[in-house]
PDB file of C-alpha atoms in Angstrom:
ATOM      1  CA  MET U 196       3.978  -0.478 -27.486  1.00 98.00           C
ATOM      2  CA  THR U 197       4.428  -1.901 -23.995  1.00 98.00           C
ATOM      3  CA  SER U 198       2.491  -2.885 -20.893  1.00 97.00           C
ATOM      4  CA  ALA U 199       5.608  -3.898 -18.949  1.00 97.00           C
ATOM      5  CA  ILE U 200       7.433  -0.692 -18.176  1.00 97.00           C
ATOM      6  CA  ASP U 201      10.270  -2.219 -16.154  1.00 97.00           C
ATOM      7  CA  ILE U 202      11.157  -4.631 -18.975  1.00 97.00           C
ATOM      8  CA  THR U 203      10.977  -1.812 -21.514  1.00 97.00           C
ATOM      9  CA  ARG U 204      13.248   0.388 -19.376  1.00 97.00           C
ATOM     10  CA  ALA U 205      15.769  -2.482 -19.291  1.00 97.00           C
ATOM     11  CA  VAL U 206      15.594  -3.179 -23.039  1.00 96.00           C
ATOM     12  CA  ASN U 207      15.671   0.574 -23.691  1.00 97.00           C
ATOM     13  CA  PRO U 208      14.215   0.798 -27.212  1.00 97.00           C
ATOM     14  CA  PRO U 209      14.506   4.070 -29.154  1.00 98.00           C
ATOM     15  CA  ARG U 210      10.776   4.848 -28.771  1.00 98.00           C
ATOM     16  CA  ALA U 211       8.010   3.333 -26.668  1.00 98.00           C
ATOM     17  CA  VAL U 212       4.418   3.981 -25.638  1.00 98.00           C
ATOM     18  CA  PHE U 213       3.292   2.521 -22.304  1.00 98.00           C
ATOM     19  CA  LEU U 214      -0.258   1.403 -21.527  1.00 98.00           C
ATOM     20  CA  ASN U 215      -0.871   0.208 -17.960  1.00 97.00           C
ATOM     21  CA  PHE U 216      -3.204  -2.680 -18.833  1.00 97.00           C
ATOM     22  CA  PRO U 217      -2.927  -6.400 -17.931  1.00 96.00           C
ATOM     23  CA  LEU U 218      -0.770  -8.529 -20.247  1.00 96.00           C
ATOM     24  CA  GLY U 219      -2.626  -9.575 -23.369  1.00 97.00           C
ATOM     25  CA  HIS U 220      -4.303  -6.164 -23.815  1.00 98.00           C
ATOM     26  CA  GLN U 221      -1.423  -4.038 -25.064  1.00 98.00           C
ATOM     27  CA  THR U 222      -3.715  -2.242 -27.511  1.00 98.00           C
ATOM     28  CA  GLY U 223      -6.896  -2.339 -25.475  1.00 98.00           C
ATOM     29  CA  LYS U 224      -9.892  -4.303 -24.258  1.00 98.00           C
ATOM     30  CA  PRO U 225     -11.736  -6.770 -26.503  1.00 98.00           C
ATOM     31  CA  ASP U 226     -14.617  -5.430 -28.577  1.00 98.00           C
ATOM     32  CA  GLN U 227     -13.935  -1.829 -27.589  1.00 98.00           C
ATOM     33  CA  PRO U 228     -12.890  -0.428 -30.954  1.00 98.00           C
ATOM     34  CA  GLU U 229     -13.047   3.231 -29.897  1.00 98.00           C
ATOM     35  CA  LEU U 230     -10.652   2.621 -26.972  1.00 98.00           C
ATOM     36  CA  GLN U 231      -8.375   0.544 -29.200  1.00 98.00           C
ATOM     37  CA  ARG U 232      -8.411   3.265 -31.848  1.00 98.00           C
ATOM     38  CA  GLN U 233      -7.444   5.969 -29.331  1.00 98.00           C
ATOM     39  CA  ILE U 234      -4.560   3.833 -28.023  1.00 98.00           C
ATOM     40  CA  VAL U 235      -3.204   3.101 -31.491  1.00 98.00           C
ATOM     41  CA  ARG U 236      -3.682   6.719 -32.534  1.00 98.00           C
ATOM     42  CA  HIS U 237      -1.578   7.837 -29.539  1.00 98.00           C
ATOM     43  CA  ALA U 238       1.098   5.363 -30.592  1.00 98.00           C
ATOM     44  CA  MET U 239       1.155   6.700 -34.163  1.00 98.00           C
ATOM     45  CA  ARG U 240       1.378  10.266 -32.850  1.00 98.00           C
ATOM     46  CA  ALA U 241       4.454   9.281 -30.826  1.00 98.00           C
ATOM     47  CA  PHE U 242       6.316   8.617 -34.096  1.00 98.00           C
ATOM     48  CA  ASP U 243       6.026  12.341 -34.824  1.00 98.00           C
ATOM     49  CA  THR U 244       6.632  13.658 -31.310  1.00 98.00           C
ATOM     50  CA  ILE U 245       9.421  11.543 -29.782  1.00 98.00           C
ATOM     51  CA  ASP U 246      12.756  13.177 -30.522  1.00 96.00           C
ATOM     52  CA  GLN U 247      14.846  11.961 -27.575  1.00 97.00           C
ATOM     53  CA  PRO U 248      16.137   8.358 -27.776  1.00 98.00           C
ATOM     54  CA  GLY U 249      14.740   6.115 -25.071  1.00 97.00           C
ATOM     55  CA  THR U 250      11.570   8.144 -24.514  1.00 98.00           C
ATOM     56  CA  ILE U 251       8.611   6.208 -23.065  1.00 98.00           C
ATOM     57  CA  VAL U 252       5.289   8.018 -23.532  1.00 98.00           C
ATOM     58  CA  GLU U 253       2.798   7.009 -20.818  1.00 98.00           C
ATOM     59  CA  LEU U 254      -0.833   6.842 -21.946  1.00 98.00           C
ATOM     60  CA  PRO U 255      -3.614   8.151 -19.661  1.00 97.00           C
ATOM     61  CA  PHE U 256      -5.988   5.169 -19.994  1.00 98.00           C
ATOM     62  CA  VAL U 257      -6.999   3.238 -16.855  1.00 97.00           C
ATOM     63  CA  TRP U 258      -8.070  -0.439 -17.048  1.00 97.00           C
ATOM     64  CA  ASP U 259     -10.794  -0.050 -14.397  1.00 96.00           C
ATOM     65  CA  PRO U 260     -11.063   3.152 -12.358  1.00 94.00           C
ATOM     66  CA  ASN U 261     -12.914   1.300  -9.596  1.00 95.00           C
ATOM     67  CA  ASP U 262     -10.623  -1.693  -9.325  1.00 92.00           C
ATOM     68  CA  ARG U 263      -6.858  -1.735  -9.489  1.00 92.00           C
ATOM     69  CA  THR U 264      -6.489  -5.178  -7.915  1.00 94.00           C
ATOM     70  CA  TRP U 265      -5.523  -6.665 -11.281  1.00 96.00           C
ATOM     71  CA  GLU U 266      -2.084  -5.171 -10.640  1.00 95.00           C
ATOM     72  CA  THR U 267      -1.587  -7.487  -7.668  1.00 95.00           C
ATOM     73  CA  ARG U 268      -2.672 -10.578  -9.648  1.00 93.00           C
ATOM     74  CA  ASP U 269      -1.204 -10.144 -13.125  1.00 94.00           C
ATOM     75  CA  TYR U 270       1.612 -12.591 -13.867  1.00 93.00           C
ATOM     76  CA  THR U 271       1.535 -14.334 -10.494  1.00 92.00           C
ATOM     77  CA  LYS U 272       1.130 -18.030  -9.671  1.00 90.00           C
ATOM     78  CA  GLY U 273      -2.339 -19.317 -10.548  1.00 88.00           C
ATOM     79  CA  TRP U 274      -3.052 -16.406 -12.899  1.00 89.00           C
ATOM     80  CA  MET U 275      -2.602 -18.364 -16.125  1.00 88.00           C
ATOM     81  CA  PRO U 276      -5.586 -20.523 -17.054  1.00 88.00           C
ATOM     82  CA  GLU U 277      -4.863 -24.242 -17.316  1.00 86.00           C
ATOM     83  CA  ARG U 278      -3.594 -25.279 -20.725  1.00 83.00           C
ATOM     84  CA  PRO U 279      -5.386 -28.086 -22.513  1.00 84.00           C
ATOM     85  CA  ALA U 280      -3.597 -31.436 -22.340  1.00 87.00           C
ATOM     86  CA  ARG U 281      -1.384 -32.226 -25.307  1.00 86.00           C
ATOM     87  CA  GLU U 282      -3.877 -34.570 -27.018  1.00 87.00           C
ATOM     88  CA  ASP U 283      -6.653 -31.994 -26.623  1.00 89.00           C
ATOM     89  CA  ALA U 284      -4.394 -29.251 -27.972  1.00 89.00           C
ATOM     90  CA  ASP U 285      -3.611 -31.401 -31.008  1.00 90.00           C
ATOM     91  CA  LEU U 286      -7.326 -31.975 -31.605  1.00 91.00           C
ATOM     92  CA  ILE U 287      -8.031 -28.257 -31.359  1.00 90.00           C
ATOM     93  CA  GLU U 288      -5.249 -27.596 -33.856  1.00 90.00           C
ATOM     94  CA  ALA U 289      -6.511 -30.270 -36.277  1.00 91.00           C
ATOM     95  CA  GLU U 290     -10.000 -28.816 -36.047  1.00 90.00           C
ATOM     96  CA  ARG U 291      -8.686 -25.319 -36.852  1.00 91.00           C
ATOM     97  CA  GLN U 292      -6.730 -26.594 -39.849  1.00 90.00           C
ATOM     98  CA  SER U 293      -9.711 -28.449 -41.316  1.00 90.00           C
ATOM     99  CA  ARG U 294     -12.101 -25.549 -40.665  1.00 90.00           C
ATOM    100  CA  TYR U 295     -10.049 -23.242 -42.885  1.00 93.00           C
ATOM    101  CA  ARG U 296      -9.285 -25.853 -45.530  1.00 86.00           C
ATOM    102  CA  ASP U 297     -12.993 -26.093 -46.291  1.00 81.00           C
ATOM    103  CA  SER U 298     -13.963 -22.440 -45.973  1.00 84.00           C
ATOM    104  CA  PRO U 299     -13.636 -19.717 -48.631  1.00 84.00           C
ATOM    105  CA  LYS U 300     -10.982 -17.045 -48.222  1.00 83.00           C
TER     106      LYS U 300
ATOM    107  CA  MET O 767       1.427   1.473  -9.642  1.00 86.00           C
ATOM    108  CA  PRO O 768       2.561  -0.290 -12.790  1.00 94.00           C
ATOM    109  CA  VAL O 769       3.371  -3.962 -12.264  1.00 96.00           C
ATOM    110  CA  GLU O 770       7.053  -4.868 -12.078  1.00 95.00           C
ATOM    111  CA  TYR O 771       7.239  -7.879 -14.340  1.00 95.00           C
ATOM    112  CA  ILE O 772      10.899  -8.757 -13.846  1.00 95.00           C
ATOM    113  CA  PRO O 773      10.469  -9.745 -10.151  1.00 93.00           C
ATOM    114  CA  ARG O 774       7.107 -11.368 -10.987  1.00 94.00           C
ATOM    115  CA  THR O 775       8.780 -13.509 -13.644  1.00 93.00           C
ATOM    116  CA  ARG O 776      11.453 -14.548 -11.152  1.00 91.00           C
ATOM    117  CA  GLU O 777       8.712 -15.596  -8.728  1.00 91.00           C
ATOM    118  CA  LEU O 778       6.486 -17.302 -11.323  1.00 90.00           C
ATOM    119  CA  TYR O 779       9.374 -19.343 -12.708  1.00 89.00           C
ATOM    120  CA  SER O 780      11.187 -19.834  -9.402  1.00 91.00           C
ATOM    121  CA  ASP O 781      11.731 -23.540 -10.159  1.00 91.00           C
ATOM    122  CA  PHE O 782      13.891 -22.637 -13.165  1.00 90.00           C
ATOM    123  CA  THR O 783      17.294 -21.043 -13.641  1.00 88.00           C
ATOM    124  CA  PRO O 784      16.758 -17.264 -13.313  1.00 88.00           C
ATOM    125  CA  TYR O 785      16.116 -15.622 -16.668  1.00 89.00           C
ATOM    126  CA  ARG O 786      18.841 -13.287 -17.880  1.00 88.00           C
ATOM    127  CA  TRP O 787      17.019 -10.162 -19.042  1.00 92.00           C
ATOM    128  CA  VAL O 788      18.288  -8.098 -21.917  1.00 93.00           C
ATOM    129  CA  VAL O 789      19.635  -4.854 -20.462  1.00 96.00           C
ATOM    130  CA  ASN O 790      20.816  -2.105 -22.783  1.00 95.00           C
ATOM    131  CA  GLU O 791      22.450   0.762 -20.928  1.00 95.00           C
ATOM    132  CA  ASP O 792      23.732   2.696 -23.925  1.00 95.00           C
ATOM    133  CA  THR O 793      21.615   5.380 -25.530  1.00 95.00           C
ATOM    134  CA  PRO O 794      19.454   3.572 -28.103  1.00 96.00           C
ATOM    135  CA  PRO O 795      19.773   4.535 -31.766  1.00 95.00           C
ATOM    136  CA  LEU O 796      16.842   6.764 -32.684  1.00 96.00           C
ATOM    137  CA  THR O 797      16.400   6.917 -36.442  1.00 95.00           C
ATOM    138  CA  PRO O 798      14.340  10.021 -37.200  1.00 93.00           C
ATOM    139  CA  LEU O 799      11.518   9.500 -39.666  1.00 96.00           C
ATOM    140  CA  LYS O 800      12.196  11.121 -43.019  1.00 95.00           C
ATOM    141  CA  LYS O 801       8.582  12.329 -43.211  1.00 98.00           C
ATOM    142  CA  PRO O 802       5.544  12.684 -40.947  1.00 98.00           C
ATOM    143  CA  ILE O 803       3.824   9.422 -39.954  1.00 98.00           C
ATOM    144  CA  ALA O 804       0.865  10.572 -42.082  1.00 98.00           C
ATOM    145  CA  LYS O 805       3.096  10.004 -45.117  1.00 98.00           C
ATOM    146  CA  CYS O 806       4.804   6.824 -43.906  1.00 98.00           C
ATOM    147  CA  SER O 807       4.171   3.231 -44.800  1.00 98.00           C
ATOM    148  CA  VAL O 808       3.799   1.564 -41.383  1.00 98.00           C
ATOM    149  CA  ALA O 809       4.204  -2.161 -40.697  1.00 98.00           C
ATOM    150  CA  LEU O 810       2.290  -3.853 -37.883  1.00 98.00           C
ATOM    151  CA  ILE O 811       4.184  -6.541 -35.980  1.00 98.00           C
ATOM    152  CA  SER O 812       2.809  -8.419 -32.983  1.00 98.00           C
ATOM    153  CA  SER O 813       4.581 -10.884 -30.726  1.00 97.00           C
ATOM    154  CA  GLY O 814       1.180 -12.073 -29.513  1.00 97.00           C
ATOM    155  CA  GLY O 815       1.277 -15.323 -31.514  1.00 97.00           C
ATOM    156  CA  VAL O 816      -1.289 -14.513 -34.222  1.00 98.00           C
ATOM    157  CA  MET O 817      -1.911 -16.996 -37.071  1.00 97.00           C
ATOM    158  CA  TYR O 818      -3.912 -16.542 -40.275  1.00 97.00           C
ATOM    159  CA  ARG O 819      -6.329 -19.299 -41.347  1.00 96.00           C
ATOM    160  CA  ASP O 820      -4.501 -22.662 -41.543  1.00 94.00           C
ATOM    161  CA  GLN O 821      -1.004 -21.338 -40.910  1.00 95.00           C
ATOM    162  CA  PRO O 822       0.771 -23.706 -38.523  1.00 94.00           C
ATOM    163  CA  ARG O 823       0.505 -23.168 -34.797  1.00 94.00           C
ATOM    164  CA  PHE O 824       3.452 -21.803 -32.840  1.00 94.00           C
ATOM    165  CA  HIS O 825       5.322 -23.947 -30.348  1.00 89.00           C
ATOM    166  CA  ARG O 826       7.684 -23.246 -27.472  1.00 83.00           C
ATOM    167  CA  GLU O 827      11.017 -21.729 -28.492  1.00 84.00           C
ATOM    168  CA  ASP O 828       9.550 -21.084 -31.940  1.00 93.00           C
ATOM    169  CA  ALA O 829      11.473 -18.309 -33.706  1.00 95.00           C
ATOM    170  CA  SER O 830       9.350 -18.411 -36.850  1.00 97.00           C
ATOM    171  CA  TYR O 831       6.835 -15.769 -37.856  1.00 98.00           C
ATOM    172  CA  ARG O 832       3.627 -15.608 -39.856  1.00 98.00           C
ATOM    173  CA  ARG O 833       2.705 -13.258 -42.697  1.00 98.00           C
ATOM    174  CA  ILE O 834      -0.820 -11.967 -42.265  1.00 98.00           C
ATOM    175  CA  PRO O 835      -2.546 -10.249 -45.193  1.00 98.00           C
ATOM    176  CA  LYS O 836      -3.459  -6.684 -44.284  1.00 98.00           C
ATOM    177  CA  ASP O 837      -7.064  -7.276 -45.346  1.00 98.00           C
ATOM    178  CA  ALA O 838      -7.438 -10.410 -43.174  1.00 98.00           C
ATOM    179  CA  ARG O 839     -10.864 -10.826 -41.593  1.00 97.00           C
ATOM    180  CA  ARG O 840     -11.041 -11.173 -37.835  1.00 95.00           C
ATOM    181  CA  GLU O 841     -12.561 -14.654 -38.061  1.00 95.00           C
ATOM    182  CA  ASP O 842      -9.522 -15.802 -40.041  1.00 96.00           C
ATOM    183  CA  LEU O 843      -7.157 -14.965 -37.154  1.00 97.00           C
ATOM    184  CA  ASN O 844      -6.273 -17.215 -34.236  1.00 96.00           C
ATOM    185  CA  VAL O 845      -3.891 -16.823 -31.327  1.00 96.00           C
ATOM    186  CA  TRP O 846      -1.475 -19.243 -29.681  1.00 94.00           C
ATOM    187  CA  HIS O 847       0.883 -18.182 -26.892  1.00 93.00           C
ATOM    188  CA  PHE O 848       1.859 -19.913 -23.644  1.00 89.00           C
ATOM    189  CA  GLY O 849       2.874 -16.782 -21.756  1.00 91.00           C
ATOM    190  CA  TYR O 850      -0.321 -14.777 -21.323  1.00 93.00           C
ATOM    191  CA  PRO O 851      -4.050 -15.578 -21.049  1.00 94.00           C
ATOM    192  CA  THR O 852      -5.147 -15.503 -24.685  1.00 95.00           C
ATOM    193  CA  ALA O 853      -8.944 -15.673 -24.267  1.00 95.00           C
ATOM    194  CA  ASP O 854      -9.515 -11.953 -24.889  1.00 97.00           C
ATOM    195  CA  ALA O 855      -7.054 -11.847 -27.808  1.00 97.00           C
ATOM    196  CA  GLN O 856      -8.708 -14.935 -29.297  1.00 96.00           C
ATOM    197  CA  ARG O 857     -12.109 -13.235 -29.031  1.00 97.00           C
ATOM    198  CA  ASP O 858     -10.782  -9.954 -30.454  1.00 98.00           C
ATOM    199  CA  PRO O 859      -7.249 -10.096 -31.911  1.00 98.00           C
ATOM    200  CA  ASN O 860      -7.172  -6.288 -31.896  1.00 98.00           C
ATOM    201  CA  CYS O 861      -6.210  -6.529 -28.187  1.00 98.00           C
ATOM    202  CA  VAL O 862      -2.666  -7.460 -29.245  1.00 98.00           C
ATOM    203  CA  PHE O 863      -2.787  -7.197 -33.040  1.00 98.00           C
ATOM    204  CA  PRO O 864      -4.734  -4.042 -33.947  1.00 98.00           C
ATOM    205  CA  LEU O 865      -5.041  -4.809 -37.648  1.00 98.00           C
ATOM    206  CA  GLU O 866      -8.586  -3.450 -37.986  1.00 98.00           C
ATOM    207  CA  ARG O 867      -7.609  -0.257 -36.152  1.00 98.00           C
ATOM    208  CA  MET O 868      -4.538   0.221 -38.374  1.00 98.00           C
ATOM    209  CA  ARG O 869      -6.718  -0.177 -41.467  1.00 98.00           C
ATOM    210  CA  GLU O 870      -8.958   2.586 -40.115  1.00 98.00           C
ATOM    211  CA  LEU O 871      -5.959   4.844 -39.465  1.00 98.00           C
ATOM    212  CA  GLU O 872      -4.820   4.201 -43.016  1.00 98.00           C
ATOM    213  CA  ALA O 873      -8.306   5.102 -44.308  1.00 98.00           C
ATOM    214  CA  ASP O 874      -8.471   8.366 -42.316  1.00 98.00           C
ATOM    215  CA  ARG O 875      -4.876   9.186 -43.298  1.00 98.00           C
ATOM    216  CA  THR O 876      -3.405   9.155 -39.778  1.00 98.00           C
ATOM    217  CA  ILE O 877      -0.752   6.976 -41.412  1.00 98.00           C
ATOM    218  CA  GLY O 878       0.307   7.066 -45.044  1.00 98.00           C
ATOM    219  CA  ALA O 879      -0.249   3.354 -45.638  1.00 98.00           C
ATOM    220  CA  LEU O 880      -0.436   0.054 -43.790  1.00 98.00           C
ATOM    221  CA  CYS O 881       2.217  -2.357 -45.036  1.00 98.00           C
ATOM    222  CA  ASP O 882       1.200  -5.682 -46.513  1.00 98.00           C
ATOM    223  CA  PRO O 883       1.629  -8.184 -44.971  1.00 98.00           C
ATOM    224  CA  ALA O 884       1.467  -7.605 -41.229  1.00 98.00           C
ATOM    225  CA  LEU O 885       3.695  -9.967 -39.241  1.00 98.00           C
ATOM    226  CA  SER O 886       3.356 -11.957 -36.066  1.00 98.00           C
ATOM    227  CA  PHE O 887       5.490 -14.251 -33.983  1.00 98.00           C
ATOM    228  CA  MET O 888       5.111 -15.870 -30.578  1.00 96.00           C
ATOM    229  CA  GLY O 889       7.179 -13.760 -28.203  1.00 94.00           C
ATOM    230  CA  GLY O 890       7.715 -16.386 -25.513  1.00 91.00           C
ATOM    231  CA  ILE O 891      11.169 -17.263 -26.793  1.00 92.00           C
ATOM    232  CA  TYR O 892      13.624 -18.014 -23.994  1.00 90.00           C
ATOM    233  CA  SER O 893      16.756 -17.414 -26.044  1.00 91.00           C
ATOM    234  CA  ALA O 894      17.452 -13.715 -26.614  1.00 92.00           C
ATOM    235  CA  ARG O 895      20.237 -14.838 -28.956  1.00 94.00           C
ATOM    236  CA  LYS O 896      17.725 -16.683 -31.127  1.00 95.00           C
ATOM    237  CA  VAL O 897      15.573 -13.563 -31.350  1.00 95.00           C
ATOM    238  CA  ARG O 898      18.513 -11.272 -32.099  1.00 95.00           C
ATOM    239  CA  ASP O 899      20.385 -13.511 -34.562  1.00 97.00           C
ATOM    240  CA  GLU O 900      17.606 -15.511 -36.246  1.00 96.00           C
ATOM    241  CA  LEU O 901      14.206 -13.875 -35.936  1.00 97.00           C
ATOM    242  CA  ALA O 902      15.081 -10.156 -36.009  1.00 97.00           C
ATOM    243  CA  PRO O 903      17.140 -10.273 -39.250  1.00 98.00           C
ATOM    244  CA  ARG O 904      14.288 -12.108 -41.022  1.00 98.00           C
ATOM    245  CA  ILE O 905      11.811  -9.505 -39.830  1.00 98.00           C
ATOM    246  CA  VAL O 906      14.132  -6.743 -41.073  1.00 98.00           C
ATOM    247  CA  ASP O 907      14.279  -8.453 -44.490  1.00 98.00           C
ATOM    248  CA  GLU O 908      10.463  -8.567 -44.577  1.00 98.00           C
ATOM    249  CA  LEU O 909      10.202  -4.880 -43.664  1.00 98.00           C
ATOM    250  CA  GLN O 910      12.676  -3.888 -46.339  1.00 97.00           C
ATOM    251  CA  ALA O 911      10.925  -6.008 -48.948  1.00 97.00           C
ATOM    252  CA  ALA O 912       7.641  -4.299 -48.041  1.00 96.00           C
ATOM    253  CA  HIS O 913       9.278  -0.835 -48.182  1.00 97.00           C
ATOM    254  CA  ALA O 914       8.221   0.003 -44.637  1.00 98.00           C
ATOM    255  CA  ASP O 915       9.189   3.457 -43.355  1.00 98.00           C
ATOM    256  CA  ALA O 916       8.337   2.549 -39.754  1.00 98.00           C
ATOM    257  CA  PHE O 917       7.111  -0.444 -37.802  1.00 98.00           C
ATOM    258  CA  TYR O 918       4.735  -0.626 -34.858  1.00 98.00           C
ATOM    259  CA  LEU O 919       5.698  -3.501 -32.575  1.00 98.00           C
ATOM    260  CA  VAL O 920       2.985  -4.675 -30.207  1.00 98.00           C
ATOM    261  CA  PRO O 921       4.317  -7.172 -27.661  1.00 94.00           C
ATOM    262  CA  ALA O 922       2.212  -9.677 -25.792  1.00 89.00           C
TER     263      ALA O 922
END
C-alpha cells in the first residue's frame, strides 16, 4: 500500500497499490469502515491480478472531490501539529501504561 | 496531482543533511503466489507505529516492532509516530492498520486467513541500513514462524 507514489517508484517494490490520500490515511478515512473495506479489498485483489514486477495499481478513490488543496499542504512546513513537550509526553505514556495494567484484556 | 514527497521532504528538513533515498533500478523480484489470495494466509504489517495495550512506546530511530494479536480490540491500540499527524489514526487505527477490515475479509473469505499476530513498527527510521539489516530480517522470521503466504504492508 502507498500514498507516496514518487517514493514507491524509487523503492520499486514488486507490487504496490496507490491511494492518493494525505499521509496517515493509507487505508482510508477514520470511522468510514465501508471506504476502508473497499480500499483493502482492492489491495487484496491486486495479489491475484499483478503479474508484472513493479506494477503500481492506482485506486480511484478521491479524498475530497470538492477540495484538492490538501495536496498543496501535505508534508510542508507547519503541517505537523506541535508535539507535546518531553515531560508531557512521558506523562501521557505513563498514563497509557497504567490504564492497561488495571484493565481486563 | 499526487504529491511529490521526495522534494517536500528535502524542503521540510532543509536544515539537515539531505536524505539519501533508497532507489532500486533493477526489476524487483516478483514471487508469484502459489494459490489465490482467497486461499492464502495473509499477514498485516503497518509502519504506522501501532502499539497494543501497555507495549512500550516507539522512539526515534527505533527499529523494534510490536506483535499485535489479530483479535485486538480497537480501544487496546495506540499510535506513536513523529512523521505524520497521528490524530486520525489514534481515533481509528484502521486508517493505517486495517486490522478490523482484514478480520472482515477473513470472515467473508476474500483472504484465506489473517495471520496471528499482526505486526507494527514506527517507519520514521533514518537509517535504511538499519531497516534492511536489522528490522527486515526479524520481520521475515516472524512471517515464516506464522506460516504467512503473503504480507500486506501499510506504510505511514
